[in-house]
């Protein structure tokens, strides 16, 4: 009998060092955001288990209002073709690849194959190499945690937060007052963001400095930090998604 046990917190924290290789910034940013606080780490450890053979059991807590287990084996992870910056498959032995991330990606592909409607239709229309690519952070987080995240302007046609400036500023300030949180910021389309941010991309909100009115983001493509003042954030960011620690 195979015994699966929760992945340890120190292993989960290594997710913060992983760089995005596929078109799944929603997934990388969401998992990184959950590693930032104690309750998020507990949820990760409850949902990601492994055995002594490095085989994984990934649990999604809200698939048609039920929990589902997805078992991931070495052949599943081996079937994920590593991609270059332009999403072209390449062969690599990159030691920085993270087996936890690969397992969650594999589990998402299995979930989407079993329940195609669980991937929003506008995400299914995108040309991708793997089923786990292209999704919304709110969709993934709700499937994974079973808890509806706070969302602001994610599904709107508005390409920035200027239409919700008061609400966005209030949320940013609240994030700044509460160190323990798990939030993601996402961009839409627009020439005005290309000199600073990526279009249609998710970032981890690492911290908010209310005194200096700045937001520190992490780009999982590079793991580099980007600091925006509140006004720039409102004008260039399309949406905010995530949780305060008390909500997890």
Coordinates of C-alpha atoms in Angstrom, one line a residue:
X1 CA 0.0 0.0 0.0
X2 CA 1.4 3.4 -1.0
X3 CA 1.4 6.0 1.8
X4 CA 1.1 9.6 0.7
X5 CA 2.0 12.3 3.2
X6 CA 1.7 16.1 3.0
X7 CA 4.7 17.9 1.4
X8 CA 6.7 19.7 4.0
X9 CA 6.6 23.5 4.3
X10 CA 10.2 24.0 3.5
X11 CA 9.7 22.1 0.2
X12 CA 6.7 24.3 -0.6
X13 CA 8.6 27.5 -0.1
X14 CA 11.0 26.5 -2.9
X15 CA 8.1 27.3 -5.2
X16 CA 9.1 30.9 -4.7
X17 CA 12.4 30.2 -6.6
X18 CA 10.8 28.6 -9.6
X19 CA 10.6 30.4 -12.9
X20 CA 7.6 30.1 -15.2
X21 CA 8.4 27.9 -18.3
X22 CA 4.9 27.6 -19.8
X23 CA 1.8 29.8 -20.4
X24 CA 0.6 29.2 -16.8
X25 CA 1.5 32.4 -15.0
X26 CA -1.9 32.1 -13.3
X27 CA -0.8 28.8 -11.7
X28 CA 2.8 29.8 -10.7
X29 CA 1.7 33.1 -9.3
X30 CA -1.2 31.6 -7.4
X31 CA 1.0 28.9 -5.7
X32 CA 3.7 31.4 -4.9
X33 CA 1.1 33.7 -3.4
X34 CA -0.1 30.9 -1.2
X35 CA 3.4 30.2 0.1
X36 CA 3.6 33.7 1.5
X37 CA 1.6 33.1 4.7
X38 CA 0.9 30.4 7.2
X39 CA -2.6 29.5 6.2
X40 CA -1.7 29.4 2.6
X41 CA 1.1 27.0 3.4
X42 CA -1.3 24.8 5.3
X43 CA -3.7 24.6 2.4
X44 CA -0.8 23.7 0.1
X45 CA 0.4 20.9 2.4
X46 CA -3.2 19.6 2.7
X47 CA -3.6 19.5 -1.1
X48 CA -0.1 18.3 -2.2
X49 CA 1.0 14.9 -1.0
X50 CA 3.7 12.6 -2.1
X51 CA 5.1 9.1 -1.3
X52 CA 8.6 7.7 -0.9
X53 CA 8.8 7.2 -4.7
X54 CA 8.2 10.9 -5.4
X55 CA 4.7 10.1 -6.7
X56 CA 2.2 12.8 -6.0
X57 CA -1.5 13.1 -5.0
X58 CA -2.9 16.5 -5.9
X59 CA -6.2 17.3 -4.3
X60 CA -8.7 19.8 -5.8
X61 CA -11.4 20.8 -3.4
X62 CA -14.1 22.2 -5.6
X63 CA -14.7 20.1 -8.7
X64 CA -18.5 20.2 -9.2
X65 CA -18.7 20.9 -5.4
X66 CA -16.6 17.8 -4.6
X67 CA -13.0 17.0 -3.9
X68 CA -11.1 15.0 -6.5
X69 CA -7.7 13.3 -6.2
X70 CA -5.2 13.2 -9.1
X71 CA -2.3 10.8 -8.9
X72 CA 0.9 11.9 -10.7
X73 CA 3.6 9.5 -11.7
X74 CA 7.1 10.0 -13.2
X75 CA 5.7 9.3 -16.7
X76 CA 3.2 12.1 -16.2
X77 CA 5.9 14.6 -15.3
X78 CA 8.1 13.2 -18.1
X79 CA 5.4 13.8 -20.7
X80 CA 5.5 17.6 -20.1
X81 CA 7.7 19.0 -22.8
X82 CA 9.9 21.9 -21.6
X83 CA 9.3 25.0 -23.6
X84 CA 11.5 28.0 -24.5
X85 CA 10.4 31.7 -24.2
X86 CA 8.4 31.4 -27.4
X87 CA 6.6 28.2 -26.2
X88 CA 8.6 25.9 -28.5
X89 CA 9.4 22.5 -27.0
X90 CA 13.1 22.0 -26.1
X91 CA 15.1 19.3 -24.5
X92 CA 16.8 20.3 -21.3
X93 CA 18.0 18.9 -18.0
X94 CA 17.4 22.0 -16.0
X95 CA 18.2 21.3 -12.4
X96 CA 16.0 24.2 -11.3
X97 CA 12.8 22.5 -12.4
X98 CA 10.6 21.8 -9.5
X99 CA 8.8 18.5 -9.2
X100 CA 6.0 20.0 -7.1
X101 CA 5.1 22.5 -9.8
X102 CA 5.4 19.8 -12.4
X103 CA 3.0 17.7 -10.5
X104 CA 0.4 20.4 -10.1
X105 CA 0.7 21.2 -13.8
X106 CA 0.1 17.5 -14.6
X107 CA -2.8 17.4 -12.3
X108 CA -4.4 20.4 -13.9
X109 CA -4.0 18.8 -17.3
X110 CA -5.8 15.6 -16.0
X111 CA -8.5 17.7 -14.5
X112 CA -9.1 19.7 -17.7
X113 CA -9.2 16.5 -19.8
X114 CA -11.8 15.0 -17.4
X115 CA -13.8 18.2 -17.0
X116 CA -13.2 20.4 -20.1
X117 CA -15.8 22.9 -18.9
X118 CA -13.8 23.7 -15.8
X119 CA -11.4 25.6 -18.0
X120 CA -13.2 28.9 -19.1
X121 CA -14.1 28.8 -22.8
X122 CA -12.0 31.9 -23.6
X123 CA -9.0 30.1 -22.2
X124 CA -9.8 26.9 -24.2
X125 CA -9.6 29.0 -27.4
X126 CA -5.9 29.8 -26.9
X127 CA -3.3 27.8 -28.8
X128 CA -1.3 25.9 -26.2
X129 CA 1.0 22.9 -25.9
X130 CA -0.4 21.6 -22.6
X131 CA -3.9 21.5 -21.1
X132 CA -2.8 23.2 -17.9
X133 CA -1.8 26.3 -19.8
X134 CA -4.0 29.4 -20.0
X135 CA -6.5 29.9 -17.2
X136 CA -7.6 32.5 -14.7
X137 CA -6.2 32.7 -11.2
X138 CA -9.7 32.9 -9.6
X139 CA -10.7 29.7 -11.4
X140 CA -7.6 27.8 -10.4
X141 CA -7.7 29.0 -6.8
X142 CA -11.4 28.2 -6.3
X143 CA -10.8 24.7 -7.8
X144 CA -7.7 24.2 -5.6
X145 CA -8.7 25.7 -2.3
X146 CA -12.5 25.4 -2.4
X147 CA -12.6 29.0 -1.2
X148 CA -13.8 31.8 -3.4
X149 CA -11.1 34.4 -3.7
X150 CA -11.6 38.2 -3.7
X151 CA -11.8 39.3 -7.3
X152 CA -11.7 42.8 -8.7
X153 CA -12.2 43.4 -12.5
X154 CA -10.9 40.0 -13.5
X155 CA -13.6 39.1 -16.0
X156 CA -14.5 42.7 -17.0
X157 CA -13.8 44.0 -20.5
X158 CA -12.0 47.0 -18.9
X159 CA -8.3 46.7 -19.4
X160 CA -7.2 48.6 -16.2
X161 CA -8.5 49.4 -12.7
X162 CA -9.2 53.1 -13.4
X163 CA -12.9 52.3 -13.5
X164 CA -12.6 50.9 -10.0
X165 CA -10.0 53.3 -8.6
X166 CA -11.6 53.9 -5.2
X167 CA -12.2 50.2 -4.6
X168 CA -8.7 49.3 -5.9
X169 CA -7.0 51.8 -3.7
X170 CA -9.0 50.6 -0.7
X171 CA -8.0 47.0 -1.4
X172 CA -4.3 47.9 -1.9
X173 CA -4.2 49.8 1.4
X174 CA -5.9 46.9 3.2
X175 CA -3.3 44.6 1.7
X176 CA -0.6 46.9 2.9
X177 CA -2.0 46.8 6.4
X178 CA -2.1 43.0 6.5
X179 CA 1.2 41.3 5.9
X180 CA -0.3 37.9 5.7
X181 CA -2.1 37.7 2.4
X182 CA -2.1 35.9 -1.0
X183 CA -2.8 38.2 -3.9
X184 CA -2.2 38.2 -7.6
X185 CA -2.3 41.1 -10.1
X186 CA -3.0 40.6 -13.7
X187 CA -2.6 42.7 -16.9
X188 CA -4.8 42.9 -19.9
X189 CA -4.1 44.2 -23.4
X190 CA -2.7 47.7 -24.2
X191 CA 0.2 49.5 -25.7
X192 CA 0.5 51.6 -22.6
X193 CA 1.8 48.7 -20.5
X194 CA 4.3 47.1 -22.9
X195 CA 7.2 49.2 -21.9
X196 CA 6.9 48.1 -18.2
X197 CA 4.8 45.0 -17.9
X198 CA 3.8 41.9 -20.0
X199 CA 0.4 41.8 -21.6
X200 CA -2.1 39.2 -20.3
X201 CA 0.2 38.2 -17.5
X202 CA -0.1 37.4 -13.8
X203 CA 2.2 38.8 -11.1
X204 CA 2.5 38.0 -7.4
X205 CA 1.7 41.0 -5.2
X206 CA 4.6 40.6 -2.9
X207 CA 4.0 43.7 -0.7
X208 CA 2.2 47.0 -0.6
X209 CA 3.9 50.1 1.0
X210 CA 1.1 52.4 2.1
X211 CA 3.6 55.1 3.3
X212 CA 5.3 55.4 0.0
X213 CA 2.2 54.4 -2.0
X214 CA 3.9 51.6 -3.9
X215 CA 3.2 48.0 -4.9
X216 CA 6.0 45.4 -5.2
X217 CA 5.2 42.7 -7.8
X218 CA 7.1 39.5 -8.7
X219 CA 7.2 38.4 -12.3
X220 CA 7.4 34.6 -12.3
X221 CA 8.9 34.6 -15.8
X222 CA 12.1 36.1 -14.3
X223 CA 11.5 36.0 -10.5
X224 CA 12.4 39.7 -10.6
X225 CA 10.7 42.4 -8.6
X226 CA 8.8 45.3 -10.2
X227 CA 7.8 48.3 -8.1
X228 CA 4.9 50.5 -9.2
X229 CA 3.4 53.6 -7.5
X230 CA -0.3 53.4 -6.8
X231 CA -1.3 55.5 -9.8
X232 CA 0.8 53.5 -12.3
X233 CA -0.6 50.2 -10.8
X234 CA -4.2 51.4 -11.2
X235 CA -3.6 52.5 -14.8
X236 CA -1.7 49.5 -16.0
X237 CA -3.1 46.5 -14.0
X238 CA -6.4 45.0 -15.1
X239 CA -7.4 42.9 -12.1
X240 CA -6.6 41.8 -8.5
X241 CA -7.4 38.3 -7.2
X242 CA -6.6 36.6 -3.9
X243 CA -7.1 36.1 -0.2
X244 CA -6.5 37.7 3.1
X245 CA -5.1 35.3 5.7
X246 CA -8.3 35.3 7.7
X247 CA -10.3 34.1 4.7
X248 CA -8.2 30.9 4.2

